[in-house]
CSV table of C-alpha atoms in Angstrom, one decimal:
chain,number,residue,atom,x,y,z
A,1,MET,CA,4.9,19.0,-5.3
A,2,ILE,CA,5.1,17.8,-9.2
A,3,THR,CA,4.4,14.0,-8.9
A,4,LEU,CA,4.9,11.1,-11.6
A,5,ALA,CA,1.5,9.7,-11.4
A,6,SER,CA,1.9,9.5,-15.8
A,7,LEU,CA,5.0,7.6,-15.7
A,8,ALA,CA,4.4,3.7,-15.7
A,9,THR,CA,8.3,2.9,-15.0
A,10,LEU,CA,7.7,5.4,-12.4
A,11,ALA,CA,4.8,5.2,-10.3
A,12,GLY,CA,3.5,1.8,-11.6
A,13,CYS,CA,0.6,3.2,-13.8
A,14,HIS,CA,0.3,-0.2,-15.4
A,15,SER,CA,0.0,2.4,-18.7
A,16,PHE,CA,2.9,1.0,-21.2
A,17,LYS,CA,0.9,2.2,-24.1
A,18,LYS,CA,4.0,4.7,-24.5
A,19,GLU,CA,7.1,5.6,-25.9
A,20,ASN,CA,10.0,3.9,-24.0
A,21,VAL,CA,8.6,1.8,-22.1
A,22,GLN,CA,8.6,-2.2,-22.3
A,23,PRO,CA,5.6,-3.9,-22.8
A,24,PRO,CA,4.8,-6.2,-20.3
A,25,THR,CA,6.3,-9.6,-20.7
A,26,PRO,CA,4.1,-12.4,-22.0
A,27,LEU,CA,2.3,-15.2,-19.7
A,28,ALA,CA,3.3,-18.7,-20.6
A,29,LYS,CA,0.8,-20.3,-22.1
A,30,ASP,CA,1.7,-23.7,-21.4
A,31,PHE,CA,2.0,-23.2,-17.8
A,32,LYS,CA,0.6,-25.6,-15.3
A,33,SER,CA,-0.1,-24.7,-11.7
A,34,THR,CA,1.2,-26.8,-8.7
A,35,VAL,CA,-0.8,-25.5,-6.4
A,36,GLN,CA,-4.6,-25.7,-6.2
A,37,ILE,CA,-6.4,-22.3,-6.0
A,38,THR,CA,-9.9,-21.8,-5.0
A,39,ARG,CA,-11.6,-18.2,-5.1
A,40,LEU,CA,-13.9,-18.0,-2.6
A,41,TRP,CA,-15.9,-14.7,-3.8
A,42,LYS,CA,-15.9,-12.1,-5.9
A,43,THR,CA,-17.6,-8.6,-5.2
A,44,THR,CA,-17.3,-4.8,-5.8
A,45,VAL,CA,-17.5,-1.9,-3.9
A,46,GLY,CA,-17.9,1.7,-5.9
A,47,ASP,CA,-15.5,2.0,-8.9
A,48,GLY,CA,-12.2,1.8,-7.1
A,49,ALA,CA,-9.1,4.4,-7.3
A,50,GLN,CA,-9.7,4.6,-10.8
A,51,VAL,CA,-7.1,6.8,-12.5
A,52,SER,CA,-6.3,8.4,-9.3
A,53,GLY,CA,-3.0,6.7,-9.2
A,54,VAL,CA,-3.5,5.4,-5.3
A,55,ARG,CA,-3.6,2.1,-4.2
A,56,LEU,CA,-6.5,1.2,-2.2
A,57,ARG,CA,-6.3,-2.0,0.1
A,58,PRO,CA,-9.0,-3.6,2.1
A,59,ALA,CA,-8.5,-3.7,5.6
A,60,VAL,CA,-9.5,-7.1,7.5
A,61,VAL,CA,-10.5,-7.0,11.0
A,62,ASP,CA,-12.1,-9.6,13.2
A,63,GLY,CA,-13.7,-11.3,10.1
A,64,VAL,CA,-14.6,-8.3,8.5
A,65,LEU,CA,-13.1,-6.7,5.2
A,66,TYR,CA,-13.7,-2.7,4.7
A,67,ALA,CA,-13.0,-1.3,1.7
A,68,ASP,CA,-13.9,1.7,-0.2
A,69,SER,CA,-13.5,4.2,-3.2
A,70,THR,CA,-12.6,7.1,-4.9
A,71,ASP,CA,-16.1,7.9,-6.0
A,72,GLY,CA,-17.6,7.8,-2.2
A,73,LYS,CA,-18.5,4.6,-1.2
A,74,ILE,CA,-17.2,2.2,1.5
A,75,ALA,CA,-18.3,-1.0,3.0
A,76,ALA,CA,-18.4,-3.7,5.2
A,77,ILE,CA,-18.4,-7.0,3.7
A,78,ASP,CA,-18.1,-10.5,5.3
A,79,ALA,CA,-14.1,-11.6,5.2
A,80,THR,CA,-15.4,-15.4,4.6
A,81,SER,CA,-18.8,-15.7,2.9
A,82,GLY,CA,-18.8,-12.3,0.8
A,83,LYS,CA,-22.0,-10.8,2.1
A,84,THR,CA,-22.0,-7.2,2.3
A,85,LEU,CA,-22.9,-6.6,6.3
A,86,TRP,CA,-23.3,-2.9,5.4
A,87,THR,CA,-22.9,-0.1,2.6
A,88,LYS,CA,-22.9,3.7,3.1
A,89,SER,CA,-22.1,6.4,-0.2
A,90,SER,CA,-21.5,10.1,0.2
A,91,ARG,CA,-23.2,10.4,-2.9
A,92,THR,CA,-27.0,10.3,-1.4
A,93,HIS,CA,-26.6,13.3,0.5
A,94,GLY,CA,-23.7,15.0,0.4
A,95,TRP,CA,-20.5,14.0,2.9
A,96,PHE,CA,-21.9,11.8,5.4
A,97,GLY,CA,-25.3,13.7,4.7
A,98,TRP,CA,-23.7,16.7,6.4
A,99,GLY,CA,-23.3,19.9,4.4
A,100,ASP,CA,-24.6,21.1,1.7
A,101,LYS,CA,-26.3,18.5,-0.5
A,102,LYS,CA,-24.5,19.5,-4.1
A,103,ARG,CA,-20.8,18.8,-2.8
A,104,LYS,CA,-19.0,16.1,-4.7
A,105,ASP,CA,-18.3,12.9,-3.5
A,106,ALA,CA,-15.7,12.1,-0.3
A,107,GLN,CA,-12.8,10.8,-2.5
A,108,TYR,CA,-11.3,7.8,-0.1
A,109,ALA,CA,-7.9,6.9,-1.0
A,110,GLY,CA,-5.3,4.6,0.6
A,111,GLY,CA,-8.3,2.6,2.5
A,112,PRO,CA,-9.6,2.0,5.7
A,113,ALA,CA,-7.9,1.9,8.8
A,114,VAL,CA,-10.3,-0.3,11.7
A,115,SER,CA,-9.9,-0.9,15.8
A,116,GLY,CA,-12.8,-2.0,17.8
A,117,ASP,CA,-15.7,0.5,16.7
A,118,LEU,CA,-13.9,3.1,14.9
A,119,LEU,CA,-13.3,3.4,11.2
A,120,ALA,CA,-10.9,5.8,9.9
A,121,VAL,CA,-10.3,7.2,6.5
A,122,GLY,CA,-8.5,9.8,4.4
A,123,THR,CA,-9.4,11.2,1.2
A,124,LEU,CA,-7.7,13.0,-1.9
A,125,ASP,CA,-8.8,16.6,-1.2
A,126,GLY,CA,-7.2,16.4,2.6
A,127,HIS,CA,-10.5,15.2,4.8
A,128,VAL,CA,-10.2,12.5,7.6
A,129,TYR,CA,-13.9,10.9,8.4
A,130,ALA,CA,-14.3,8.6,11.5
A,131,MET,CA,-17.4,5.9,11.7
A,132,SER,CA,-18.4,3.6,13.2
A,133,ALA,CA,-17.0,0.0,12.0
A,134,LYS,CA,-20.4,-1.4,13.0
A,135,ASP,CA,-22.7,0.1,11.1
A,136,GLY,CA,-20.6,3.1,8.8
A,137,ASN,CA,-22.4,5.7,11.0
A,138,PRO,CA,-20.3,9.1,11.1
A,139,ARG,CA,-18.4,10.4,14.0
A,140,TRP,CA,-16.2,13.0,13.0
A,141,GLU,CA,-14.7,15.0,10.1
A,142,VAL,CA,-11.2,17.1,10.1
A,143,GLU,CA,-9.6,19.0,7.4
A,144,VAL,CA,-5.8,18.0,6.9
A,145,SER,CA,-3.4,20.1,4.7
A,146,GLY,CA,-3.4,17.9,1.8
A,147,GLU,CA,-4.3,14.6,0.0
A,148,VAL,CA,-4.4,11.5,2.5
A,149,MET,CA,-3.0,8.6,0.2
A,150,ALA,CA,-2.2,5.9,2.8
A,151,SER,CA,-4.3,4.1,4.8
A,152,PRO,CA,-4.5,5.6,8.6
A,153,VAL,CA,-3.5,4.0,11.8
A,154,ILE,CA,-5.0,3.6,14.7
A,155,VAL,CA,-3.2,3.2,17.6
A,156,GLY,CA,-4.8,3.4,21.3
A,157,ASP,CA,-6.9,6.7,21.4
A,158,MET,CA,-5.1,8.4,18.7
A,159,VAL,CA,-5.8,8.3,14.4
A,160,MET,CA,-2.6,9.4,12.7
A,161,VAL,CA,-2.5,10.1,9.3
A,162,ARG,CA,-0.1,11.5,6.7
A,163,THR,CA,-0.5,13.9,4.2
A,164,GLY,CA,1.3,14.7,0.8
A,165,ASP,CA,2.7,17.8,1.8
A,166,GLY,CA,5.3,16.0,4.2
A,167,ARG,CA,3.4,16.3,7.4
A,168,VAL,CA,2.0,13.1,10.2
A,169,TYR,CA,-0.9,13.8,12.2
A,170,ALA,CA,-1.9,12.8,15.4
A,171,LEU,CA,-5.7,13.2,16.1
A,172,ASP,CA,-7.9,12.2,19.1
A,173,ALA,CA,-9.3,9.2,18.3
A,174,ALA,CA,-12.5,10.8,20.0
A,175,ASP,CA,-13.3,13.7,18.2
A,176,GLY,CA,-10.7,14.5,15.8
A,177,HIS,CA,-8.8,17.0,17.6
A,178,ARG,CA,-5.4,17.5,16.7
A,179,ARG,CA,-2.8,16.4,19.3
A,180,TRP,CA,0.2,17.5,17.3
A,181,VAL,CA,1.9,17.4,13.8
A,182,TYR,CA,5.1,16.3,12.6
A,183,ASP,CA,6.2,18.9,9.4
A,184,GLN,CA,8.7,17.5,7.2
A,185,SER,CA,9.5,21.2,5.9
A,186,THR,CA,11.4,19.8,2.7
A,187,VAL,CA,9.3,17.9,0.3
A,188,PRO,CA,11.1,17.3,-3.3
A,189,LEU,CA,9.8,19.4,-6.1
A,190,LEU,CA,9.8,16.1,-8.2
A,191,SER,CA,8.1,12.7,-6.4
A,192,LEU,CA,6.5,9.7,-7.0
A,193,ARG,CA,2.7,9.7,-6.2
A,194,GLY,CA,1.8,7.5,-3.0
A,195,ASN,CA,2.8,7.5,0.5
A,196,GLY,CA,3.7,4.1,2.6
A,197,THR,CA,1.7,3.4,5.2
A,198,MET,CA,3.1,4.5,8.4
A,199,LEU,CA,3.9,1.5,11.5
A,200,VAL,CA,3.8,2.5,15.1
A,201,ALA,CA,5.2,0.2,17.2
A,202,ASN,CA,6.9,0.3,21.3
A,203,GLY,CA,5.8,4.3,21.0
A,204,VAL,CA,7.4,5.1,18.0
A,205,VAL,CA,5.7,6.2,14.7
A,206,PHE,CA,7.8,5.0,11.7
A,207,PHE,CA,7.9,6.1,8.1
A,208,GLY,CA,9.5,6.2,4.8
A,209,SER,CA,9.8,10.1,3.6
A,210,ASP,CA,9.6,11.4,-0.3
A,211,ASP,CA,13.3,12.3,-0.2
A,212,GLY,CA,14.5,8.6,0.9
A,213,LYS,CA,14.9,8.5,4.5
A,214,LEU,CA,13.4,6.1,7.1
A,215,VAL,CA,11.8,8.3,9.7
A,216,ALA,CA,11.3,7.9,13.5
A,217,LEU,CA,8.8,9.9,15.8
A,218,ARG,CA,7.6,9.9,19.1
A,219,GLN,CA,4.2,8.5,19.3
A,220,ASP,CA,3.5,10.8,22.2
A,221,ASN,CA,4.0,14.2,21.2
A,222,GLY,CA,6.2,13.8,17.2
A,223,SER,CA,9.8,14.9,18.0
A,224,LYS,CA,11.5,13.3,15.8
A,225,LEU,CA,14.4,10.7,17.7
A,226,TRP,CA,16.4,10.0,14.6
A,227,GLU,CA,16.2,9.5,10.6
A,228,GLN,CA,18.7,6.8,8.2
A,229,ARG,CA,18.9,6.8,4.5
A,230,LEU,CA,17.5,4.6,2.3
A,231,ALA,CA,18.7,6.5,-0.7
A,232,SER,CA,21.2,9.3,-1.5
A,233,GLY,CA,19.1,11.5,-3.8
A,234,GLU,CA,22.2,11.7,-6.6
A,235,GLY,CA,21.9,11.9,-9.9
A,236,ARG,CA,22.2,13.8,-13.4
A,237,THR,CA,18.6,14.4,-13.9
A,238,GLU,CA,15.6,15.6,-11.5
A,239,ILE,CA,14.4,11.8,-12.8
A,240,ASP,CA,17.7,10.2,-11.7
A,241,LYS,CA,17.7,11.9,-8.4
A,242,LEU,CA,14.1,10.5,-7.7
A,243,ASN,CA,14.5,8.7,-4.4
A,244,ASP,CA,11.0,8.4,-2.6
A,245,ALA,CA,10.7,5.7,0.0
A,246,ASP,CA,6.9,5.0,-1.1
A,247,GLY,CA,6.4,1.4,1.0
A,248,SER,CA,5.4,0.4,4.0
A,249,ILE,CA,8.0,-0.4,6.8
A,250,LEU,CA,8.3,-3.9,8.1
A,251,LEU,CA,9.2,-4.9,11.9
A,252,ASP,CA,10.8,-7.9,13.3
A,253,GLY,CA,12.0,-7.8,16.9
A,254,SER,CA,14.1,-4.8,16.7
A,255,THR,CA,14.9,-4.9,13.5
A,256,LEU,CA,13.1,-2.7,10.9
A,257,TYR,CA,13.6,-3.3,7.3
A,258,GLY,CA,12.7,-0.3,4.5
A,259,ALA,CA,13.6,0.2,1.0
A,260,ALA,CA,13.4,3.3,-2.0
A,261,TYR,CA,13.6,4.5,-5.5
A,262,HIS,CA,17.0,4.3,-6.7
A,263,GLY,CA,18.0,3.5,-3.3
A,264,ASN,CA,18.6,0.3,-1.2
A,265,LEU,CA,16.9,-2.4,0.9
A,266,THR,CA,18.7,-1.7,4.3
A,267,ALA,CA,17.8,-3.3,7.6
A,268,ILE,CA,18.3,-0.5,10.6
A,269,ASP,CA,17.9,-1.6,14.5
A,270,GLY,CA,15.0,0.3,15.6
A,271,PRO,CA,16.2,1.7,19.1
A,272,SER,CA,19.3,3.5,17.6
A,273,GLY,CA,18.2,4.0,14.3
A,274,ARG,CA,22.0,2.3,13.3
A,275,PRO,CA,21.8,0.4,10.1
A,276,LEU,CA,22.6,-3.3,10.3
A,277,TRP,CA,23.3,-4.2,6.8
A,278,SER,CA,22.0,-2.6,3.0
A,279,HIS,CA,21.9,-4.1,-0.2
A,280,PRO,CA,21.2,-2.0,-3.6
A,281,PHE,CA,17.3,-2.4,-4.7
A,282,SER,CA,15.6,0.1,-6.4
A,283,THR,CA,11.3,-0.7,-5.6
A,284,PHE,CA,8.3,2.1,-4.9
A,285,ASP,CA,6.5,-0.8,-3.5
A,286,SER,CA,5.7,-2.0,0.0
A,287,LEU,CA,7.9,-5.3,1.1
A,288,ALA,CA,6.9,-8.9,3.0
A,289,SER,CA,8.6,-11.1,4.8
A,290,ASN,CA,8.7,-14.6,6.4
A,291,ALA,CA,11.0,-16.2,9.0
A,292,SER,CA,14.2,-16.5,7.0
A,293,ALA,CA,13.4,-13.8,3.8
A,294,ILE,CA,12.4,-10.6,3.1
A,295,PHE,CA,10.6,-10.2,-0.4
A,296,GLY,CA,10.4,-7.3,-2.7
A,297,VAL,CA,8.9,-6.4,-6.2
A,298,ASP,CA,11.8,-3.8,-8.3
A,299,ASP,CA,11.7,-0.8,-10.3
A,300,GLN,CA,11.5,-3.2,-13.5
A,301,SER,CA,8.6,-5.7,-11.9
A,302,GLN,CA,11.4,-8.5,-11.0
A,303,VAL,CA,10.7,-10.3,-7.7
A,304,TRP,CA,13.3,-11.1,-5.5
A,305,ALA,CA,14.2,-12.7,-2.1
A,306,PHE,CA,16.6,-11.7,0.6
A,307,ASP,CA,18.2,-12.9,3.3
A,308,ARG,CA,16.6,-11.3,6.2
A,309,SER,CA,19.9,-12.1,8.1
A,310,THR,CA,22.7,-10.6,5.7
A,311,GLY,CA,20.5,-8.8,2.5
A,312,THR,CA,22.1,-11.4,0.6
A,313,ASP,CA,19.8,-12.7,-2.4
A,314,MET,CA,18.4,-15.3,-2.7
A,315,TRP,CA,16.6,-15.7,-5.9
A,316,LYS,CA,15.0,-13.2,-8.7
A,317,ASN,CA,12.3,-14.3,-11.2
A,318,ALA,CA,12.1,-12.0,-13.9
A,319,SER,CA,9.1,-14.1,-15.5
A,320,LEU,CA,6.8,-10.9,-14.5
A,321,LYS,CA,9.3,-8.4,-15.7
A,322,TYR,CA,7.2,-5.4,-16.9
A,323,ARG,CA,4.1,-6.6,-16.0
A,324,TRP,CA,4.2,-4.1,-12.9
A,325,VAL,CA,3.3,-6.8,-10.6
A,326,THR,CA,1.9,-5.5,-6.6
A,327,GLY,CA,4.0,-5.3,-4.0
A,328,PRO,CA,4.1,-8.8,-2.4
A,329,ALA,CA,2.3,-10.7,0.5
A,330,VAL,CA,3.2,-13.9,1.7
A,331,GLN,CA,0.1,-16.8,2.0
A,332,GLY,CA,2.2,-20.1,3.6
A,333,ASN,CA,4.8,-21.1,1.3
A,334,TYR,CA,3.9,-18.7,-1.4
A,335,VAL,CA,4.4,-15.2,-2.4
A,336,VAL,CA,1.5,-13.6,-3.8
A,337,VAL,CA,1.7,-10.4,-6.4
A,338,GLY,CA,-1.6,-9.3,-8.6
A,339,ASP,CA,0.1,-7.6,-12.3
A,340,LEU,CA,-1.3,-4.9,-14.5
A,341,GLU,CA,-3.9,-7.1,-16.7
A,342,GLY,CA,-5.8,-7.9,-13.3
A,343,TYR,CA,-3.7,-11.8,-13.0
A,344,VAL,CA,-2.5,-13.0,-9.7
A,345,HIS,CA,0.5,-15.0,-9.6
A,346,TRP,CA,1.8,-17.4,-6.7
A,347,LEU,CA,5.6,-18.0,-6.4
A,348,GLN,CA,7.1,-20.5,-3.6
A,349,THR,CA,9.1,-18.3,-1.1
A,350,GLY,CA,11.9,-21.0,-1.7
A,351,ASP,CA,13.1,-20.7,-5.0
A,352,GLY,CA,10.9,-18.3,-6.7
A,353,ALA,CA,9.1,-20.5,-8.6
A,354,LEU,CA,6.0,-19.8,-10.5
A,355,ALA,CA,3.0,-21.8,-8.5
A,356,ALA,CA,-0.4,-20.6,-9.6
A,357,ARG,CA,-2.5,-18.1,-11.6
A,358,GLU,CA,-5.7,-16.7,-11.3
A,359,ARG,CA,-7.8,-14.1,-12.9
A,360,LEU,CA,-9.9,-11.6,-11.0
A,361,SER,CA,-10.9,-9.1,-13.9
A,362,LYS,CA,-8.9,-7.1,-17.1
A,363,LYS,CA,-8.1,-4.0,-14.5
A,364,ALA,CA,-4.7,-3.5,-13.0
A,365,ILE,CA,-3.9,-4.6,-9.7
A,366,ARG,CA,-2.1,-2.0,-7.9
A,367,ALA,CA,-2.6,-2.6,-4.4
A,368,GLN,CA,-0.7,-5.2,-2.0
A,369,PRO,CA,-2.8,-7.8,-1.5
A,370,VAL,CA,-4.1,-8.6,2.3
A,371,VAL,CA,-3.1,-11.9,3.5
A,372,VAL,CA,-5.2,-13.0,6.8
A,373,GLY,CA,-4.9,-16.8,7.8
A,374,ASP,CA,-5.0,-18.8,5.0
A,375,ILE,CA,-6.8,-16.3,2.5
A,376,VAL,CA,-5.7,-13.5,0.6
A,377,TYR,CA,-7.7,-10.6,-0.7
A,378,VAL,CA,-7.1,-9.2,-3.8
A,379,GLU,CA,-8.3,-5.4,-5.0
A,380,ASP,CA,-7.8,-4.1,-8.8
A,381,VAL,CA,-8.2,-0.7,-9.8
A,382,GLU,CA,-12.2,-0.6,-10.5
A,383,GLY,CA,-13.0,-1.8,-6.8
A,384,HIS,CA,-13.1,-6.0,-7.9
A,385,ILE,CA,-12.3,-7.8,-4.9
A,386,GLY,CA,-11.7,-11.7,-4.9
A,387,ALA,CA,-10.7,-13.6,-1.7
A,388,TYR,CA,-8.1,-16.8,-2.7
A,389,ARG,CA,-7.5,-19.8,-0.4
A,390,LEU,CA,-4.9,-22.7,-1.3
A,391,SER,CA,-4.2,-26.0,-0.9
A,392,SER,CA,-2.0,-28.4,-1.8
A,393,PRO,CA,-3.5,-30.6,-5.1
């Protein structure tokens, strides 16, 4: 599979020093915040994603933030104070201390998943590792058929992972043995780099595919229940035909929401796979939602809000156009995104007006922010992680 990791406008690599790529919209110098932002802490985990093109997104579970890097670092951090609880490096003794010490570092990708005392993480060279969430000690290692660019999902006694060659694996959480594998069989030769994290609910596994479909599998055996198109894949050139659904899938009650590049934002009835409504919207990022709206970032880096009942667009903010902002997260009454210059932006959910701006670093932020309670966690491509709380001035 050929990926387009080098094209900023397609893969979101945040490099605009190329021909025919628009420069980022300048930020207003006279901007005044309407909400107070407090950075609680800032730390670094390894070298981050660097130029790998993956979106390293931390996980926050039971007051602990877990993060990894492509140079073999993984850490647990107190989510409130930023204090490091434990850290492990594959560099010291090879991969988790096993095998040949001359082997290269584990190239963690996508971010870890945690449930109870089990932590699972995938790598760019096609491995899945499980370890103790309490101290990082290794449990098992499994090789899969391709790079794992999205976070695994732990459900019950299974660890579920996606690979870049279109497969979904269900691994036993106790020892990693394969329970089943779903093979997409046909993966486009040309594809955007990345995969969205799978959604598992009500005994069903949902994910967006590289050929623009939302796919539903049975959790117990991996058989396909249904699939629904989010994009047509039509066009005059191979690039025009790109239609990856690389964002995560949202679920509200029995309604699913998904979107694709060169495609649509679509609401789908989960049990039947029947479309409820569809609205033209091209994106390669994940969506977010609140009680009344679905929020997304289009392929020109404009932030949108859509009515979740009808799909009608409610507002659009173009002030961050070509700043290649992340997929959105919702923090209280604000939408949070990061951009290619390390800025974090807060927009009002009601009308999209910019409300606040802070700078995490001078490096690009590619991963969707993580909101837990009243705190949002943001990570850039060099492994800098910041925690922010907002309050009315």
